[in-house]
Coordinates of N, CA and C in Angstrom, one line a residue:
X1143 N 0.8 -1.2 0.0 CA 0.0 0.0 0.0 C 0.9 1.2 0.0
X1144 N 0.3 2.3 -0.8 CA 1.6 3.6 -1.4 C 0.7 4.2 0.1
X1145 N 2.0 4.8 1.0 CA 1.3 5.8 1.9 C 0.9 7.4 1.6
X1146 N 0.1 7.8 2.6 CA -0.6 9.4 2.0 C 0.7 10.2 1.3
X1147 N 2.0 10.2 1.6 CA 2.7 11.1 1.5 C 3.5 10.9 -0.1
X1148 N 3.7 9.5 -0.4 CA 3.4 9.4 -1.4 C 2.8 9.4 -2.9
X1149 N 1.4 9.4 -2.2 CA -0.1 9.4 -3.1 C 0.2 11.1 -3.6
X1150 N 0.6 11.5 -2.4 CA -0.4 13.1 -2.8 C 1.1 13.8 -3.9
X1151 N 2.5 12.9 -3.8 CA 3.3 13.2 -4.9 C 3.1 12.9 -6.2
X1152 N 2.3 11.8 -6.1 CA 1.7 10.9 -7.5 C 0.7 11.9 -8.0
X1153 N -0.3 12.5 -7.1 CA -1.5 13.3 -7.7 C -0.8 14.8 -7.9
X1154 N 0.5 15.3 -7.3 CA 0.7 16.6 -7.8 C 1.1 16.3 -8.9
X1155 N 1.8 14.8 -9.5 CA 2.3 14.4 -10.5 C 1.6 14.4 -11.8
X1156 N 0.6 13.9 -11.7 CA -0.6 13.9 -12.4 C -1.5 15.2 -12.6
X1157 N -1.8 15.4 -11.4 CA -3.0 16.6 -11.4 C -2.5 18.2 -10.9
X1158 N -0.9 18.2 -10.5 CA -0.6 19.6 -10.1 C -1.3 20.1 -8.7
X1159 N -1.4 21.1 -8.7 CA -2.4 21.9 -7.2 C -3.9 21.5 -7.3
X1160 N -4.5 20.6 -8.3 CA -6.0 20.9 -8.2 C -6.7 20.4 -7.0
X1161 N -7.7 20.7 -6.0 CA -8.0 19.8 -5.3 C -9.3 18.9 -6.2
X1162 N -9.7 18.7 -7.3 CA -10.4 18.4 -7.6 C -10.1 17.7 -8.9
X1163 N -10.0 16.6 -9.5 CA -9.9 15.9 -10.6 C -10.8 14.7 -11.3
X1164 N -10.3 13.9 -12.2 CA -11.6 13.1 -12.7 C -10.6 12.2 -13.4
X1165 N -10.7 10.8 -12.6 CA -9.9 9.7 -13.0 C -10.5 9.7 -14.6
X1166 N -10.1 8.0 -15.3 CA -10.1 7.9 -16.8 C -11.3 7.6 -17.2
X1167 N -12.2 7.3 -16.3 CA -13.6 7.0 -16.6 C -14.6 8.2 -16.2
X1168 N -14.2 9.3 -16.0 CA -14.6 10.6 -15.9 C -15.4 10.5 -14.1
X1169 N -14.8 10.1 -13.3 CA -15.7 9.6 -11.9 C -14.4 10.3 -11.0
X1170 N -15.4 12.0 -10.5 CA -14.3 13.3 -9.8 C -14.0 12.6 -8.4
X1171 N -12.7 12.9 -8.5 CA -12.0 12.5 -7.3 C -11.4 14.0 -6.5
X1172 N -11.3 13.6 -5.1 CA -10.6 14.8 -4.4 C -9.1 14.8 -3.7
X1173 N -8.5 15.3 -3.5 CA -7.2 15.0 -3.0 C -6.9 14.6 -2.0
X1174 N -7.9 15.4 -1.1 CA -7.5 14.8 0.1 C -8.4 13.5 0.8
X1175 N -9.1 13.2 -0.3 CA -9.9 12.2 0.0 C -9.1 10.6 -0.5
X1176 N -7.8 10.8 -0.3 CA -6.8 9.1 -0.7 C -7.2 7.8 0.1
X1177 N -8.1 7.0 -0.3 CA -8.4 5.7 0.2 C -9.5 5.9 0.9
X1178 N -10.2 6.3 0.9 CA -11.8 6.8 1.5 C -13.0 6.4 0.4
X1179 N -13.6 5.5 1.0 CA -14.7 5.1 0.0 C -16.2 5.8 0.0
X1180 N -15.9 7.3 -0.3 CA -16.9 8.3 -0.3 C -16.9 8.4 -1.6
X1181 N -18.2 9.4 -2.5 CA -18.3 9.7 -3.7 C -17.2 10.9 -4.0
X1182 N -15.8 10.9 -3.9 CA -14.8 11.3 -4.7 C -13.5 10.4 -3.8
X1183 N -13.4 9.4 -3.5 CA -12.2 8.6 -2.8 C -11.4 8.0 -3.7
X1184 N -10.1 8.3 -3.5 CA -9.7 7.7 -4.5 C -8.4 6.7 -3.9
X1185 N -7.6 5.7 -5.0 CA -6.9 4.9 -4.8 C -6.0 5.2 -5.9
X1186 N -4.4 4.6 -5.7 CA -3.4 4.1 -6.9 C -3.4 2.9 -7.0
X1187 N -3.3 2.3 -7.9 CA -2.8 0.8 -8.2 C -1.8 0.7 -9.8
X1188 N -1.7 -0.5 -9.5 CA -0.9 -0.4 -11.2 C -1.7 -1.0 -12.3
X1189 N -1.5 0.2 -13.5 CA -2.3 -0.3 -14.7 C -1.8 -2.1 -15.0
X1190 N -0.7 -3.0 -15.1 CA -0.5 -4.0 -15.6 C 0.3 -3.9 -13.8
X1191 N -0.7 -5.3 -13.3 CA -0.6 -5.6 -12.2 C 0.7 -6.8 -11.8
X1192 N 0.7 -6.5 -10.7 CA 2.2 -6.9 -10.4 C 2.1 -8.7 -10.4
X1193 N 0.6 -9.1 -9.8 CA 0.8 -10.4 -10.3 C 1.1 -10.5 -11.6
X1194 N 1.1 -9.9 -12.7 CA 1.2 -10.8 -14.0 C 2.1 -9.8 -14.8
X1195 N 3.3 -9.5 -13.7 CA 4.8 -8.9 -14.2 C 4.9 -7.9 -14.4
X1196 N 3.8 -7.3 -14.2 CA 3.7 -5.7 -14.0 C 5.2 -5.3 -12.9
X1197 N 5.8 -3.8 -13.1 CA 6.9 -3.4 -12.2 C 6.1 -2.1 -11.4
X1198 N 6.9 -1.9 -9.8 CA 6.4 -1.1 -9.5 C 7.3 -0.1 -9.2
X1199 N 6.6 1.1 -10.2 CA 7.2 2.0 -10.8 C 5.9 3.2 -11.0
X1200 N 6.3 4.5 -11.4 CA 6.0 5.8 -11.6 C 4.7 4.9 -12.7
X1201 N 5.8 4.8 -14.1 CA 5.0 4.5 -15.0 C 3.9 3.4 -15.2
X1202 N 3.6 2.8 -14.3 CA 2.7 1.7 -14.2 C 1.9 1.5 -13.0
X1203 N 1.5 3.0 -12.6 CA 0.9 3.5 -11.4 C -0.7 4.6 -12.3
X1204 N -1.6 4.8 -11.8 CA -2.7 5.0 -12.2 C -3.7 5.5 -10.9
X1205 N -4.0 6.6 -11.1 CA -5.1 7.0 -9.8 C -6.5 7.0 -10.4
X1206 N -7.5 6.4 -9.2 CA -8.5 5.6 -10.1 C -9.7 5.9 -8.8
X1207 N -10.8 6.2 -8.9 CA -11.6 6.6 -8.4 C -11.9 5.2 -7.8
X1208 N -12.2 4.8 -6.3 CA -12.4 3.6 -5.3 C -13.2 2.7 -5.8
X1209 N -14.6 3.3 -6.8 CA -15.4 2.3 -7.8 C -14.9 1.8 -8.7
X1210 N -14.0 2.7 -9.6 CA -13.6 2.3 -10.6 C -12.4 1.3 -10.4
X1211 N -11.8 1.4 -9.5 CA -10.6 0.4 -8.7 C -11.4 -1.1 -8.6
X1212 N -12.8 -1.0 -7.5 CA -13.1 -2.6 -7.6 C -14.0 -2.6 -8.7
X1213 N -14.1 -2.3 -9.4 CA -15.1 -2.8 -10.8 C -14.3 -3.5 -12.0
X1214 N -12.7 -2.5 -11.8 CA -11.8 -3.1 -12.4 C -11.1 -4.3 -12.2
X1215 N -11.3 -4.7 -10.8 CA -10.7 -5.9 -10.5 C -9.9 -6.5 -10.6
X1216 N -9.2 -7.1 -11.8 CA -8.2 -7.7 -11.9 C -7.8 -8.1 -13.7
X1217 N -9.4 -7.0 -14.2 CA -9.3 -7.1 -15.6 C -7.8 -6.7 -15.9
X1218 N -7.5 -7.2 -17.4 CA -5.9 -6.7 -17.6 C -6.0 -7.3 -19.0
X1219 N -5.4 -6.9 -20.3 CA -5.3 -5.4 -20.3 C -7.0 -4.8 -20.8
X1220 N -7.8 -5.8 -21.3 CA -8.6 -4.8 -21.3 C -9.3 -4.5 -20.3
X1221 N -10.1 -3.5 -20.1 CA -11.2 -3.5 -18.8 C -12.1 -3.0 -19.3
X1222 N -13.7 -3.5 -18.5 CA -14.9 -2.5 -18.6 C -15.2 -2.1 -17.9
X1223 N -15.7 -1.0 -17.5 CA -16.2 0.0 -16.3 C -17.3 0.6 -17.1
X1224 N -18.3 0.3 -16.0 CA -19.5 1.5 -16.4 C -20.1 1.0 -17.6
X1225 N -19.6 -0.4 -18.5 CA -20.1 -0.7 -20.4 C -19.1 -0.1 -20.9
X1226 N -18.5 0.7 -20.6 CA -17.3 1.1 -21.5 C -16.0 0.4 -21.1
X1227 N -15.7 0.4 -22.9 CA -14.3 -0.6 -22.8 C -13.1 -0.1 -22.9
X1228 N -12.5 -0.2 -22.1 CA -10.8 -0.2 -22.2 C -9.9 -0.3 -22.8
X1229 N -9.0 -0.1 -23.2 CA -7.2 -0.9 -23.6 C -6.2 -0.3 -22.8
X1230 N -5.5 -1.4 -21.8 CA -4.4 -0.9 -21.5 C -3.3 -0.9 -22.6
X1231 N -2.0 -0.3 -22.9 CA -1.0 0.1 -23.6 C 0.1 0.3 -23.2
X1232 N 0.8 -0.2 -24.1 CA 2.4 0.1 -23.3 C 3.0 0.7 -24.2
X1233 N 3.9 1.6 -23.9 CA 5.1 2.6 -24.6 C 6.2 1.8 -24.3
X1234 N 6.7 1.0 -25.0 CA 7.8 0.5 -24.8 C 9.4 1.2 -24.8
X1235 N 9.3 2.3 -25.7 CA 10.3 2.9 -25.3 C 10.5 4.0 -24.1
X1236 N 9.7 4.5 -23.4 CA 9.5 5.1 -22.6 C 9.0 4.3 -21.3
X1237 N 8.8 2.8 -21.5 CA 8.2 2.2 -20.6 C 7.4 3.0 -19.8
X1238 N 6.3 3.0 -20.1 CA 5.3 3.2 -19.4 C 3.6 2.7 -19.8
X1239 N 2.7 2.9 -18.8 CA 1.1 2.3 -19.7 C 1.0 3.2 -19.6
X1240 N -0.2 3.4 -20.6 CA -1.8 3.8 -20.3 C -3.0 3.6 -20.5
X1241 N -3.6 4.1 -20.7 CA -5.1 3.6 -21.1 C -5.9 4.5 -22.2
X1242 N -6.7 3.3 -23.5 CA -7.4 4.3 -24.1 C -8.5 3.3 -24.1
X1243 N -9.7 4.7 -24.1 CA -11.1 3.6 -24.5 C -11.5 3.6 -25.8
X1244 N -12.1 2.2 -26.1 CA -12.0 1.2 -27.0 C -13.4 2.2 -27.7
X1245 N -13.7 2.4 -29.1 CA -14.6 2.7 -30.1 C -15.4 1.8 -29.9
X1246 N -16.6 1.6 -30.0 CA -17.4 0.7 -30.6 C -18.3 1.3 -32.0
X1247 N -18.5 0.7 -32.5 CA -19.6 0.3 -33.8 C -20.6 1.6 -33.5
X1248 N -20.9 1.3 -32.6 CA -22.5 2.6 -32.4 C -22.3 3.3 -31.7
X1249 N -20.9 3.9 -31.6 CA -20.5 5.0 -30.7 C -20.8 6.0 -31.8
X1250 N -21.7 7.3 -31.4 CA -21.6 8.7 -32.6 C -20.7 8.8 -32.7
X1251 N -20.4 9.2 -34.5 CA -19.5 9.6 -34.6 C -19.2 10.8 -34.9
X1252 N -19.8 11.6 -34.6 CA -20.2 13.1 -34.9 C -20.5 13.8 -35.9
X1253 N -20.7 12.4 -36.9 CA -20.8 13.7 -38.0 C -22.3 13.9 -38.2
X1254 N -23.1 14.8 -38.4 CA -24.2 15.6 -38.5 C -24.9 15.0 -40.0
X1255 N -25.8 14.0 -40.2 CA -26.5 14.6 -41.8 C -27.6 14.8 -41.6

Protein backbone atom coordinates (compact mmCIF):
# COMPACT_ATOMS: atom_id res chain seq x y z
CA UNK A 1 0.00 0.00 0.00
CA UNK A 2 1.61 3.61 -1.45
CA UNK A 3 1.33 5.77 1.89
CA UNK A 4 -0.57 9.37 1.97
CA UNK A 5 2.68 11.13 1.50
CA UNK A 6 3.45 9.42 -1.37
CA UNK A 7 -0.15 9.41 -3.08
CA UNK A 8 -0.35 13.12 -2.78
CA UNK A 9 3.28 13.24 -4.86
CA UNK A 10 1.72 10.87 -7.46
CA UNK A 11 -1.50 13.28 -7.66
CA UNK A 12 0.75 16.64 -7.82
CA UNK A 13 2.34 14.39 -10.55
CA UNK A 14 -0.57 13.90 -12.42
CA UNK A 15 -2.98 16.64 -11.43
CA UNK A 16 -0.56 19.63 -10.11
CA UNK A 17 -2.43 21.93 -7.24
CA UNK A 18 -5.99 20.92 -8.20
CA UNK A 19 -8.04 19.80 -5.30
CA UNK A 20 -10.38 18.39 -7.61
CA UNK A 21 -9.94 15.87 -10.57
CA UNK A 22 -11.59 13.07 -12.66
CA UNK A 23 -9.91 9.70 -13.03
CA UNK A 24 -10.15 7.95 -16.78
CA UNK A 25 -13.62 6.95 -16.57
CA UNK A 26 -14.62 10.64 -15.85
CA UNK A 27 -15.74 9.60 -11.88
CA UNK A 28 -14.35 13.30 -9.78
CA UNK A 29 -12.03 12.53 -7.31
CA UNK A 30 -10.58 14.82 -4.41
CA UNK A 31 -7.20 15.05 -3.04
CA UNK A 32 -7.46 14.79 0.10
CA UNK A 33 -9.93 12.15 -0.04
CA UNK A 34 -6.79 9.07 -0.71
CA UNK A 35 -8.42 5.70 0.22
CA UNK A 36 -11.78 6.76 1.53
CA UNK A 37 -14.66 5.06 -0.05
CA UNK A 38 -16.93 8.26 -0.33
CA UNK A 39 -18.28 9.68 -3.74
CA UNK A 40 -14.76 11.31 -4.66
CA UNK A 41 -12.16 8.57 -2.83
CA UNK A 42 -9.68 7.70 -4.50
CA UNK A 43 -6.95 4.93 -4.84
CA UNK A 44 -3.37 4.10 -6.89
CA UNK A 45 -2.78 0.80 -8.17
CA UNK A 46 -0.93 -0.36 -11.20
CA UNK A 47 -2.25 -0.32 -14.73
CA UNK A 48 -0.53 -3.97 -15.61
CA UNK A 49 -0.58 -5.64 -12.16
CA UNK A 50 2.16 -6.94 -10.40
CA UNK A 51 0.77 -10.42 -10.32
CA UNK A 52 1.19 -10.76 -13.96
CA UNK A 53 4.76 -8.94 -14.15
CA UNK A 54 3.69 -5.68 -14.04
CA UNK A 55 6.86 -3.38 -12.16
CA UNK A 56 6.37 -1.13 -9.50
CA UNK A 57 7.21 1.95 -10.76
CA UNK A 58 6.01 5.81 -11.58
CA UNK A 59 4.99 4.52 -14.97
CA UNK A 60 2.66 1.70 -14.20
CA UNK A 61 0.91 3.50 -11.42
CA UNK A 62 -2.70 4.98 -12.18
CA UNK A 63 -5.09 7.01 -9.84
CA UNK A 64 -8.45 5.58 -10.15
CA UNK A 65 -11.65 6.61 -8.40
CA UNK A 66 -12.36 3.61 -5.32
CA UNK A 67 -15.37 2.32 -7.76
CA UNK A 68 -13.58 2.30 -10.60
CA UNK A 69 -10.62 0.38 -8.74
CA UNK A 70 -13.11 -2.62 -7.62
CA UNK A 71 -15.05 -2.81 -10.83
CA UNK A 72 -11.80 -3.06 -12.37
CA UNK A 73 -10.73 -5.89 -10.54
CA UNK A 74 -8.19 -7.72 -11.85
CA UNK A 75 -9.27 -7.10 -15.62
CA UNK A 76 -5.93 -6.66 -17.56
CA UNK A 77 -5.29 -5.40 -20.28
CA UNK A 78 -8.57 -4.78 -21.34
CA UNK A 79 -11.21 -3.48 -18.79
CA UNK A 80 -14.91 -2.53 -18.56
CA UNK A 81 -16.24 0.00 -16.34
CA UNK A 82 -19.52 1.54 -16.38
CA UNK A 83 -20.06 -0.67 -20.42
CA UNK A 84 -17.26 1.13 -21.52
CA UNK A 85 -14.30 -0.61 -22.76
CA UNK A 86 -10.80 -0.19 -22.20
CA UNK A 87 -7.17 -0.87 -23.59
CA UNK A 88 -4.36 -0.86 -21.53
CA UNK A 89 -1.04 0.12 -23.64
CA UNK A 90 2.37 0.06 -23.35
CA UNK A 91 5.07 2.64 -24.58
CA UNK A 92 7.82 0.55 -24.85
CA UNK A 93 10.25 2.90 -25.26
CA UNK A 94 9.52 5.08 -22.57
CA UNK A 95 8.18 2.15 -20.57
CA UNK A 96 5.33 3.22 -19.45
CA UNK A 97 1.12 2.26 -19.67
CA UNK A 98 -1.80 3.76 -20.33
CA UNK A 99 -5.13 3.65 -21.08
CA UNK A 100 -7.36 4.32 -24.07
CA UNK A 101 -11.15 3.65 -24.52
CA UNK A 102 -11.97 1.17 -27.02
CA UNK A 103 -14.59 2.73 -30.08
CA UNK A 104 -17.37 0.67 -30.61
CA UNK A 105 -19.59 0.34 -33.78
CA UNK A 106 -22.45 2.55 -32.45
CA UNK A 107 -20.47 5.01 -30.66
CA UNK A 108 -21.57 8.74 -32.58
CA UNK A 109 -19.49 9.59 -34.62
CA UNK A 110 -20.17 13.10 -34.87
CA UNK A 111 -20.77 13.69 -38.04
CA UNK A 112 -24.20 15.64 -38.51
CA UNK A 113 -26.53 14.64 -41.78
Amino acid sequence: MIDIKEALAIWAHEYGNKEYAYDFTGKKIKKSDYQLKNEVGWVITHLKPLELGGEDHMGNTIIMHHRTFAERGSQFPKITIDDVEYQVMHCAKDDYYYIERVETEDEDDGVII
